[in-house]
Amino acid sequence: MMKKNVINNLILLFVILAGGIINAQSVKGNVSDNSGPLPQVNVSVKGTSISTTTDFDGNYTINKVDSNAVLIFSYIGYLTKEIPVKGNSIINAILTNDSLKLDEVVVVGYTSQKKASITGAVTTVDMDNLSKTRVADVAQALQGQVAGVFVAANTGAPGDGIKLRIRGEGTLGNNEVLYVIDGVPTRDISFLNQSDVKTMTVLKDAAAGAIYGSRAAGGVVLITTKSGLKGMTSFDAEYYTGLHFATNLPKMLNTDQYLTVKDQAWHNTAGNAASAESPYAFDRRTRTDLADTNWQDELFTTGISRNVQVSASGASENIQYLISGGYYGIDGIVVEDNDQYQRFNFRSNISADVSDRFKVGSNLQISYAKQDKLSSSGDVPGIIRHALIRPPVLGVYKDVNDPTYSTRNPYTDLPFYAGPNNGWSQNYEYTSNPIAIVHFTDDKRNTFQTFGNLYGELAFLADKSLKFKSNLGVDIKFGHNKNFAENFGDANINDSSNQYYGLGRNNRPNNLDENRGQDMTFTFSNTLNYVKTINDLHSINLLLGMENINSKESAIGGSRQNFDNTTDAFRYLDYGSTNNAYSSGSANNWSLLSYFASGTYGYANKYFATATMRADASSRFGPNNKWGYFPSVSGGWVVSKEDFMKDIDWMSNLKFRASWGQAGNQEIPNNAYETLVSSSGGVVNVVRYGNPDIKWETTTQTNFGLDFGVLNNKLSFTADYFTKKTDDILLTVGLPAVSVGVINRTYVNAGEVSNKGFEFGVNLQNNDHAFKYGINGNIATLTNRVNKLQEFVKNITDDYTHTKTEVGQPISSYYGYQFDGIYQNATEVSSHLFANANGSQPGDIKFKDLNNDGQINADDRTFIGNPIPKITYGLSFNSEFKNFDFSFLLQGVEGVDRYNDLKQILNYDSRPFNSMVSVLDSWHGEGTSNTTPRVTFNNNGGGNVSSVFVEDASYLRLKNIEIGYTFNKTILGINDLRLYASGQNLFTITDYTGLDPESTSLIDKGTYPQSKSFIFGVKVKL
């Protein structure tokens, strides 16, 4: 009997398999749109891994298709289409252009909405265009893409950060944007792999961002990462390499020009006889060891970058997965390899439908980044700065016969140094050798980071319209910084009894500074989301939630000096001297408890209203103001849906939006509300008085917007006007020393800053013909003003950056004397400075006497520049023709100033540094110049902070241009193979004379410039 059952089961299995074979068939057909065939359309069998793509003529053939299967046709820029097979062997598909995209689902705060129902200022970024920027930091890819979003690289050095501002500088403190990746908030996304990003949405106004409450004043960028797609299993790989070159470098004096200019300066210096021979003329006549060094050529080289990305993704009926790994590395444009940056990424995104109502998943990224750090913004030791100011008469290397030469340190140092007893030539100043600085720099920064989330989602009600989601996010970062400062250079101490006698003047004595730290943030959020459409008229999207964030960081560090052995094996703290040893350790933490609610109601897809409220309690504020409340309301009217608009066929969309909302800023030191004390010898002293009444900074925004589209939204236009005011800005106030002694400053809520402006965006997408193209342009204006400061804080002055923050002016405006030409003769000097000439001579800079008292002093200073751009804009173009694609991005800013301190030290300093060739046109007699003063070793006015050095840093830059070719599958037998070549920063139009107008430093002391790059790559999809 048992044997009979086995036989029957085998027969049944055979029948089932045979039936499957009989039902399996080949299906072929053609895919097109209303203008003709579409190549490279993905055709897949729903619920399986079977797929293919169409050829040049839009034809396809797909095998092993069950007669009851469903085919999925998908193509970028078109609506995805599903067609049941129903036993047919020929299935043709006509795809509809997806230019309208009003039904597109957009990720917003803690949930998602249809684009048509959004009433705030929200912009979704085109990820296809973004992926072609090929930058290390995902934030930089937003440059030029979104109206009202300013993005700039702090410097061009590998691994240096990015500055991103949404609608201006809203506070005098921390203006950083809040990024939310898969529901987990962070302030930094430099660890993120660009290839893993699926969507990026920018929440610009408070109505959109208020749901994030106390951390949203600077704007919010929402990011989701990729996952596997049902019906599509794929393996993707990309590799590119880039060549990077220094560009926009100033032209410097060569040795002959330098000696001529310095000879002229010597003769223009008080106390030097006109008939005497200057030391520069003497050296030209007698010396044979003068070099002719172009220090920029010696410092800069060709940088090389490499990028490798691989990913595997797919899905069964119940499980979706994506696994990816990547490496990005760049050796920068400075010689040797001490300006490298490398990053390794691994990501695992997995979600599973446990049942038809319960879904779980995780998105986890592990990254490791290491940076070899060089001084990149003119900061000490100033590698870029010294490459420009070091005289060309000095060579890079010493003569091997020089008694101070060594194989370990062959570099020239002090100008023509002859030993401690004879000193050095002061005629060439005491600059440092930038090549030696690079060689001896050993400053390594390492970061290991785990970032991601684990979530579960449960659907309730019969139609699954109510969903509960619980999300646990982690952001764990471990850092290790190690900087060994090796002693080098010429010894310049004559006293043999000095403990540092015989040591080089740089890093004297050698020292090691090492520190390690960890930063752990856990985010736990729970939301209840109800989404329902009733009778096709009423749409409801309700959200309730709570969130708890806990963050703790700790650090430990130490330093030692006088290492006897400086080889790599001994660069550890144990091998340094215990004299002057230093150690430190610290820890702090903060937490945030939040409750929030949001509701959107829509009627007939024409009228929409949204309201949100968030309440935050932060450990950073005292008991008097622990809680902050952040409401918002917004509304939208889709006029094009009205009956009276039905006859206007050419108009696809006309929508008016209005919003009001508040967001907060809690980015101040932990426990700033508390009084700090110290104890010494049993005596307790106050270090800082607390303020239990300090509270959030509150940013209030009002926004009016318009969305307009024609020709099925092939051409669309958006416009917004906003006002943004930040109240209760946190300032520090010093108390009178006569009453309390010298103590730290106390935090108070006092300041007010406003921003306002217009934003415009236009998009044209035409996929109706063989030549498909898209154009996206945006432009935004911004006016920034300080409206109020604290009663006892009349202004905030920063002497280092030459800026002053004062009521009625933009934040950190430049402050100094106003240039008024060059004194041409003695009569002009005496008539202008009738009260006090103060040694001014013909050829010196003339400053405006603003109070007309006949002298130039501090009372004549005024505001001379604005470092905040008044206009930002971008223009991108992308196109396809058959298998070729071409794209470019132009980006720029207008109405922004930068203090060019490098210009001052090169062309106006009274020390014998090198200069730019423009100094050859300096004043040398009446009428010769009214812009550049005489060269001299006396003060010619160039030592004063003035508008001479405040330059227009507006620019237009070709950020990216790319051409690619995608091979047909029928040729190579793989789904997709694309070769491409791109160029970055190929040209820049600017009047700025510094190295890089994009630099974000308030004062440019010599910035590591952004490089011109040529990139070649290949992308494969299997």
mmCIF file of N, CA and C in Angstrom, residues 835-926:
data_model
loop_
_atom_site.group_PDB
_atom_site.id
_atom_site.type_symbol
_atom_site.label_atom_id
_atom_site.label_comp_id
_atom_site.label_asym_id
_atom_site.label_seq_id
_atom_site.Cartn_x
_atom_site.Cartn_y
_atom_site.Cartn_z
ATOM 1 N N ALA A 835 44.963 117.284 9.273
ATOM 2 C CA ALA A 835 45.151 117.277 10.730
ATOM 3 C C ALA A 835 46.301 116.370 11.155
ATOM 4 N N ASN A 836 46.489 115.240 10.455
ATOM 5 C CA ASN A 836 47.542 114.297 10.855
ATOM 6 C C ASN A 836 47.877 113.398 9.674
ATOM 7 N N ALA A 837 48.998 113.673 9.023
ATOM 8 C CA ALA A 837 49.415 112.873 7.867
ATOM 9 C C ALA A 837 49.971 111.525 8.298
ATOM 10 N N ASN A 838 50.509 111.452 9.512
ATOM 11 C CA ASN A 838 51.006 110.195 10.086
ATOM 12 C C ASN A 838 51.980 109.480 9.154
ATOM 13 N N GLY A 839 52.847 110.243 8.499
ATOM 14 C CA GLY A 839 53.905 109.664 7.677
ATOM 15 C C GLY A 839 53.488 109.218 6.292
ATOM 16 N N SER A 840 52.273 109.487 5.873
ATOM 17 C CA SER A 840 51.827 109.075 4.537
ATOM 18 C C SER A 840 52.604 109.816 3.463
ATOM 19 N N GLN A 841 52.907 109.117 2.376
ATOM 20 C CA GLN A 841 53.677 109.673 1.274
ATOM 21 C C GLN A 841 52.964 109.414 -0.043
ATOM 22 N N PRO A 842 53.335 110.147 -1.097
ATOM 23 C CA PRO A 842 52.794 109.835 -2.422
ATOM 24 C C PRO A 842 53.081 108.378 -2.781
ATOM 25 N N GLY A 843 52.093 107.714 -3.313
ATOM 26 C CA GLY A 843 52.205 106.298 -3.637
ATOM 27 C C GLY A 843 51.555 105.403 -2.602
ATOM 28 N N ASP A 844 51.201 105.980 -1.433
ATOM 29 C CA ASP A 844 50.537 105.195 -0.406
ATOM 30 C C ASP A 844 49.033 105.140 -0.668
ATOM 31 N N ILE A 845 48.376 104.182 0.008
ATOM 32 C CA ILE A 845 46.931 104.033 -0.131
ATOM 33 C C ILE A 845 46.223 105.193 0.550
ATOM 34 N N LYS A 846 45.200 105.705 -0.128
ATOM 35 C CA LYS A 846 44.359 106.752 0.447
ATOM 36 C C LYS A 846 43.055 106.119 0.923
ATOM 37 N N PHE A 847 42.735 106.327 2.201
ATOM 38 C CA PHE A 847 41.487 105.831 2.756
ATOM 39 C C PHE A 847 40.489 106.971 2.901
ATOM 40 N N LYS A 848 39.212 106.619 2.841
ATOM 41 C CA LYS A 848 38.183 107.647 2.971
ATOM 42 C C LYS A 848 38.129 108.175 4.402
ATOM 43 N N ASP A 849 38.129 109.473 4.494
ATOM 44 C CA ASP A 849 37.998 110.148 5.790
ATOM 45 C C ASP A 849 36.500 110.332 6.043
ATOM 46 N N LEU A 850 35.880 109.319 6.629
ATOM 47 C CA LEU A 850 34.418 109.289 6.709
ATOM 48 C C LEU A 850 33.846 110.350 7.638
ATOM 49 N N ASN A 851 34.595 110.783 8.634
ATOM 50 C CA ASN A 851 34.079 111.832 9.526
ATOM 51 C C ASN A 851 34.675 113.202 9.217
ATOM 52 N N ASN A 852 35.487 113.276 8.134
ATOM 53 C CA ASN A 852 36.023 114.550 7.640
ATOM 54 C C ASN A 852 36.791 115.337 8.704
ATOM 55 N N ASP A 853 37.584 114.625 9.527
ATOM 56 C CA ASP A 853 38.377 115.329 10.534
ATOM 57 C C ASP A 853 39.836 115.480 10.125
ATOM 58 N N GLY A 854 40.175 115.155 8.872
ATOM 59 C CA GLY A 854 41.512 115.373 8.363
ATOM 60 C C GLY A 854 42.533 114.366 8.812
ATOM 61 N N GLN A 855 42.108 113.255 9.369
ATOM 62 C CA GLN A 855 43.033 112.203 9.761
ATOM 63 C C GLN A 855 42.330 110.853 9.615
ATOM 64 N N ILE A 856 43.152 109.830 9.510
ATOM 65 C CA ILE A 856 42.616 108.476 9.393
ATOM 66 C C ILE A 856 42.910 107.737 10.690
ATOM 67 N N ASN A 857 41.829 107.345 11.362
ATOM 68 C CA ASN A 857 41.970 106.551 12.580
ATOM 69 C C ASN A 857 40.796 105.590 12.687
ATOM 70 N N ALA A 858 40.650 104.940 13.836
ATOM 71 C CA ALA A 858 39.631 103.901 13.994
ATOM 72 C C ALA A 858 38.217 104.406 13.751
ATOM 73 N N ASP A 859 38.020 105.726 13.912
ATOM 74 C CA ASP A 859 36.680 106.281 13.709
ATOM 75 C C ASP A 859 36.263 106.264 12.239
ATOM 76 N N ASP A 860 37.203 106.035 11.350
ATOM 77 C CA ASP A 860 36.894 106.036 9.913
ATOM 78 C C ASP A 860 36.599 104.639 9.380
ATOM 79 N N ARG A 861 36.574 103.660 10.237
ATOM 80 C CA ARG A 861 36.263 102.313 9.775
ATOM 81 C C ARG A 861 34.761 102.151 9.552
ATOM 82 N N THR A 862 34.431 101.260 8.632
ATOM 83 C CA THR A 862 33.033 101.032 8.291
ATOM 84 C C THR A 862 32.874 99.603 7.774
ATOM 85 N N PHE A 863 31.662 99.229 7.449
ATOM 86 C CA PHE A 863 31.428 97.895 6.895
ATOM 87 C C PHE A 863 31.823 97.883 5.425
ATOM 88 N N ILE A 864 32.629 96.887 5.063
ATOM 89 C CA ILE A 864 33.240 96.895 3.731
ATOM 90 C C ILE A 864 32.970 95.614 2.934
ATOM 91 N N GLY A 865 32.152 94.700 3.447
ATOM 92 C CA GLY A 865 31.877 93.496 2.659
ATOM 93 C C GLY A 865 30.927 92.548 3.361
ATOM 94 N N ASN A 866 30.280 91.698 2.559
ATOM 95 C CA ASN A 866 29.286 90.743 3.042
ATOM 96 C C ASN A 866 29.691 89.330 2.620
ATOM 97 N N PRO A 867 29.966 88.431 3.575
ATOM 98 C CA PRO A 867 30.426 87.087 3.209
ATOM 99 C C PRO A 867 29.303 86.107 2.876
ATOM 100 N N ILE A 868 28.042 86.548 2.943
ATOM 101 C CA ILE A 868 26.907 85.655 2.695
ATOM 102 C C ILE A 868 26.380 85.904 1.285
ATOM 103 N N PRO A 869 26.354 84.898 0.416
ATOM 104 C CA PRO A 869 25.921 85.102 -0.970
ATOM 105 C C PRO A 869 24.499 85.653 -1.057
ATOM 106 N N LYS A 870 24.322 86.635 -1.932
ATOM 107 C CA LYS A 870 22.990 87.201 -2.147
ATOM 108 C C LYS A 870 22.205 86.425 -3.203
ATOM 109 N N ILE A 871 22.928 85.765 -4.104
ATOM 110 C CA ILE A 871 22.281 84.991 -5.166
ATOM 111 C C ILE A 871 23.028 83.672 -5.337
ATOM 112 N N THR A 872 22.293 82.580 -5.408
ATOM 113 C CA THR A 872 22.865 81.272 -5.748
ATOM 114 C C THR A 872 22.080 80.708 -6.918
ATOM 115 N N TYR A 873 22.751 79.944 -7.778
ATOM 116 C CA TYR A 873 22.052 79.419 -8.952
ATOM 117 C C TYR A 873 22.741 78.166 -9.477
ATOM 118 N N GLY A 874 22.004 77.423 -10.274
ATOM 119 C CA GLY A 874 22.541 76.226 -10.901
ATOM 120 C C GLY A 874 21.774 75.910 -12.171
ATOM 121 N N LEU A 875 22.439 75.278 -13.118
ATOM 122 C CA LEU A 875 21.819 74.873 -14.375
ATOM 123 C C LEU A 875 22.382 73.526 -14.778
ATOM 124 N N SER A 876 21.514 72.541 -14.919
ATOM 125 C CA SER A 876 21.954 71.207 -15.331
ATOM 126 C C SER A 876 21.252 70.811 -16.630
ATOM 127 N N PHE A 877 21.937 70.010 -17.414
ATOM 128 C CA PHE A 877 21.410 69.512 -18.696
ATOM 129 C C PHE A 877 21.770 68.043 -18.801
ATOM 130 N N ASN A 878 20.805 67.229 -19.214
ATOM 131 C CA ASN A 878 21.084 65.826 -19.476
ATOM 132 C C ASN A 878 20.367 65.396 -20.734
ATOM 133 N N SER A 879 20.971 64.486 -21.477
ATOM 134 C CA SER A 879 20.385 64.083 -22.756
ATOM 135 C C SER A 879 20.787 62.654 -23.095
ATOM 136 N N GLU A 880 19.995 62.035 -23.977
ATOM 137 C CA GLU A 880 20.278 60.700 -24.484
ATOM 138 C C GLU A 880 19.944 60.653 -25.970
ATOM 139 N N PHE A 881 20.781 59.992 -26.723
ATOM 140 C CA PHE A 881 20.489 59.719 -28.132
ATOM 141 C C PHE A 881 21.009 58.328 -28.450
ATOM 142 N N LYS A 882 20.055 57.448 -28.695
ATOM 143 C CA LYS A 882 20.384 56.038 -28.875
ATOM 144 C C LYS A 882 21.185 55.568 -27.662
ATOM 145 N N ASN A 883 22.422 55.173 -27.854
ATOM 146 C CA ASN A 883 23.175 54.646 -26.719
ATOM 147 C C ASN A 883 24.089 55.678 -26.074
ATOM 148 N N PHE A 884 24.077 56.897 -26.564
ATOM 149 C CA PHE A 884 24.935 57.944 -26.018
ATOM 150 C C PHE A 884 24.151 58.784 -25.009
ATOM 151 N N ASP A 885 24.865 59.255 -23.998
ATOM 152 C CA ASP A 885 24.270 60.215 -23.061
ATOM 153 C C ASP A 885 25.291 61.314 -22.780
ATOM 154 N N PHE A 886 24.756 62.500 -22.477
ATOM 155 C CA PHE A 886 25.610 63.664 -22.256
ATOM 156 C C PHE A 886 24.940 64.544 -21.206
ATOM 157 N N SER A 887 25.733 65.078 -20.292
ATOM 158 C CA SER A 887 25.177 65.937 -19.253
ATOM 159 C C SER A 887 26.225 66.937 -18.793
ATOM 160 N N PHE A 888 25.747 68.047 -18.188
ATOM 161 C CA PHE A 888 26.660 68.991 -17.561
ATOM 162 C C PHE A 888 25.927 69.740 -16.461
ATOM 163 N N LEU A 889 26.697 70.330 -15.552
ATOM 164 C CA LEU A 889 26.164 71.123 -14.448
ATOM 165 C C LEU A 889 26.983 72.392 -14.301
ATOM 166 N N LEU A 890 26.305 73.527 -14.349
ATOM 167 C CA LEU A 890 26.904 74.823 -14.064
ATOM 168 C C LEU A 890 26.370 75.308 -12.726
ATOM 169 N N GLN A 891 27.241 75.905 -11.925
ATOM 170 C CA GLN A 891 26.833 76.350 -10.594
ATOM 171 C C GLN A 891 27.569 77.626 -10.257
ATOM 172 N N GLY A 892 26.896 78.507 -9.521
ATOM 173 C CA GLY A 892 27.571 79.749 -9.180
ATOM 174 C C GLY A 892 26.875 80.520 -8.079
ATOM 175 N N VAL A 893 27.542 81.561 -7.626
ATOM 176 C CA VAL A 893 27.007 82.474 -6.614
ATOM 177 C C VAL A 893 27.330 83.902 -7.052
ATOM 178 N N GLU A 894 26.516 84.846 -6.579
ATOM 179 C CA GLU A 894 26.729 86.261 -6.852
ATOM 180 C C GLU A 894 26.531 87.042 -5.562
ATOM 181 N N GLY A 895 27.177 88.208 -5.505
ATOM 182 C CA GLY A 895 26.974 89.100 -4.373
ATOM 183 C C GLY A 895 27.579 88.596 -3.080
ATOM 184 N N VAL A 896 28.791 88.024 -3.171
ATOM 185 C CA VAL A 896 29.462 87.532 -1.979
ATOM 186 C C VAL A 896 30.891 88.056 -1.962
ATOM 187 N N ASP A 897 31.384 88.409 -0.788
ATOM 188 C CA ASP A 897 32.733 88.952 -0.641
ATOM 189 C C ASP A 897 33.592 88.006 0.193
ATOM 190 N N ARG A 898 34.900 88.098 -0.032
ATOM 191 C CA ARG A 898 35.848 87.305 0.755
ATOM 192 C C ARG A 898 37.059 88.186 1.074
ATOM 193 N N TYR A 899 37.547 88.096 2.317
ATOM 194 C CA TYR A 899 38.737 88.858 2.693
ATOM 195 C C TYR A 899 39.966 88.074 2.257
ATOM 196 N N ASN A 900 40.681 88.611 1.263
ATOM 197 C CA ASN A 900 41.831 87.934 0.681
ATOM 198 C C ASN A 900 43.100 88.358 1.419
ATOM 199 N N ASP A 901 43.357 87.707 2.545
ATOM 200 C CA ASP A 901 44.545 88.009 3.331
ATOM 201 C C ASP A 901 45.807 87.613 2.579
ATOM 202 N N LEU A 902 45.698 86.631 1.706
ATOM 203 C CA LEU A 902 46.852 86.221 0.917
ATOM 204 C C LEU A 902 47.315 87.361 0.005
ATOM 205 N N LYS A 903 46.372 88.103 -0.530
ATOM 206 C CA LYS A 903 46.710 89.263 -1.360
ATOM 207 C C LYS A 903 47.490 90.290 -0.544
ATOM 208 N N GLN A 904 47.112 90.465 0.703
ATOM 209 C CA GLN A 904 47.806 91.434 1.550
ATOM 210 C C GLN A 904 49.252 91.034 1.778
ATOM 211 N N ILE A 905 49.483 89.779 2.127
ATOM 212 C CA ILE A 905 50.846 89.374 2.476
ATOM 213 C C ILE A 905 51.732 89.239 1.239
ATOM 214 N N LEU A 906 51.136 89.023 0.073
ATOM 215 C CA LEU A 906 51.931 88.900 -1.150
ATOM 216 C C LEU A 906 52.277 90.248 -1.772
ATOM 217 N N ASN A 907 51.325 91.148 -1.834
ATOM 218 C CA ASN A 907 51.525 92.375 -2.611
ATOM 219 C C ASN A 907 51.625 93.643 -1.777
ATOM 220 N N TYR A 908 51.284 93.576 -0.475
ATOM 221 C CA TYR A 908 51.228 94.799 0.311
ATOM 222 C C TYR A 908 52.045 94.727 1.596
ATOM 223 N N ASP A 909 52.600 93.574 1.903
ATOM 224 C CA ASP A 909 53.325 93.414 3.158
ATOM 225 C C ASP A 909 54.670 94.141 3.107
ATOM 226 N N SER A 910 55.124 94.593 4.277
ATOM 227 C CA SER A 910 56.394 95.334 4.345
ATOM 228 C C SER A 910 57.587 94.411 4.530
ATOM 229 N N ARG A 911 57.368 93.111 4.477
ATOM 230 C CA ARG A 911 58.462 92.138 4.561
ATOM 231 C C ARG A 911 58.780 91.603 3.163
ATOM 232 N N PRO A 912 59.997 91.109 2.943
ATOM 233 C CA PRO A 912 60.419 90.746 1.584
ATOM 234 C C PRO A 912 59.913 89.373 1.128
ATOM 235 N N PHE A 913 58.599 89.163 1.212
ATOM 236 C CA PHE A 913 58.029 87.940 0.670
ATOM 237 C C PHE A 913 57.952 88.029 -0.845
ATOM 238 N N ASN A 914 57.659 86.908 -1.477
ATOM 239 C CA ASN A 914 57.407 86.944 -2.914
ATOM 240 C C ASN A 914 56.057 87.611 -3.172
ATOM 241 N N SER A 915 55.832 87.997 -4.421
ATOM 242 C CA SER A 915 54.615 88.716 -4.793
ATOM 243 C C SER A 915 54.067 88.159 -6.096
ATOM 244 N N MET A 916 52.811 88.499 -6.370
ATOM 245 C CA MET A 916 52.217 88.183 -7.666
ATOM 246 C C MET A 916 52.729 89.180 -8.704
ATOM 247 N N VAL A 917 52.683 88.804 -9.966
ATOM 248 C CA VAL A 917 53.228 89.665 -11.022
ATOM 249 C C VAL A 917 52.467 90.979 -11.128
ATOM 250 N N SER A 918 51.258 91.038 -10.566
ATOM 251 C CA SER A 918 50.495 92.286 -10.624
ATOM 252 C C SER A 918 51.212 93.414 -9.900
ATOM 253 N N VAL A 919 52.157 93.074 -8.999
ATOM 254 C CA VAL A 919 52.889 94.109 -8.280
ATOM 255 C C VAL A 919 53.826 94.880 -9.212
ATOM 256 N N LEU A 920 54.088 94.319 -10.392
ATOM 257 C CA LEU A 920 54.930 95.025 -11.364
ATOM 258 C C LEU A 920 54.268 96.306 -11.854
ATOM 259 N N ASP A 921 52.947 96.395 -11.694
ATOM 260 C CA ASP A 921 52.208 97.593 -12.120
ATOM 261 C C ASP A 921 51.923 98.524 -10.947
ATOM 262 N N SER A 922 52.695 98.420 -9.883
ATOM 263 C CA SER A 922 52.464 99.273 -8.718
ATOM 264 C C SER A 922 52.858 100.723 -9.016
ATOM 265 N N TRP A 923 52.405 101.623 -8.170
ATOM 266 C CA TRP A 923 52.664 103.048 -8.341
ATOM 267 C C TRP A 923 54.168 103.321 -8.275
ATOM 268 N N HIS A 924 54.690 104.066 -9.252
ATOM 269 C CA HIS A 924 56.098 104.447 -9.243
ATOM 270 C C HIS A 924 56.294 105.878 -9.733
ATOM 271 N N GLY A 925 55.255 106.669 -9.590
ATOM 272 C CA GLY A 925 55.312 108.065 -9.987
ATOM 273 C C GLY A 925 53.905 108.569 -10.250
ATOM 274 N N GLU A 926 53.737 109.872 -10.192
ATOM 275 C CA GLU A 926 52.413 110.459 -10.325
ATOM 276 C C GLU A 926 51.728 110.002 -11.611
#
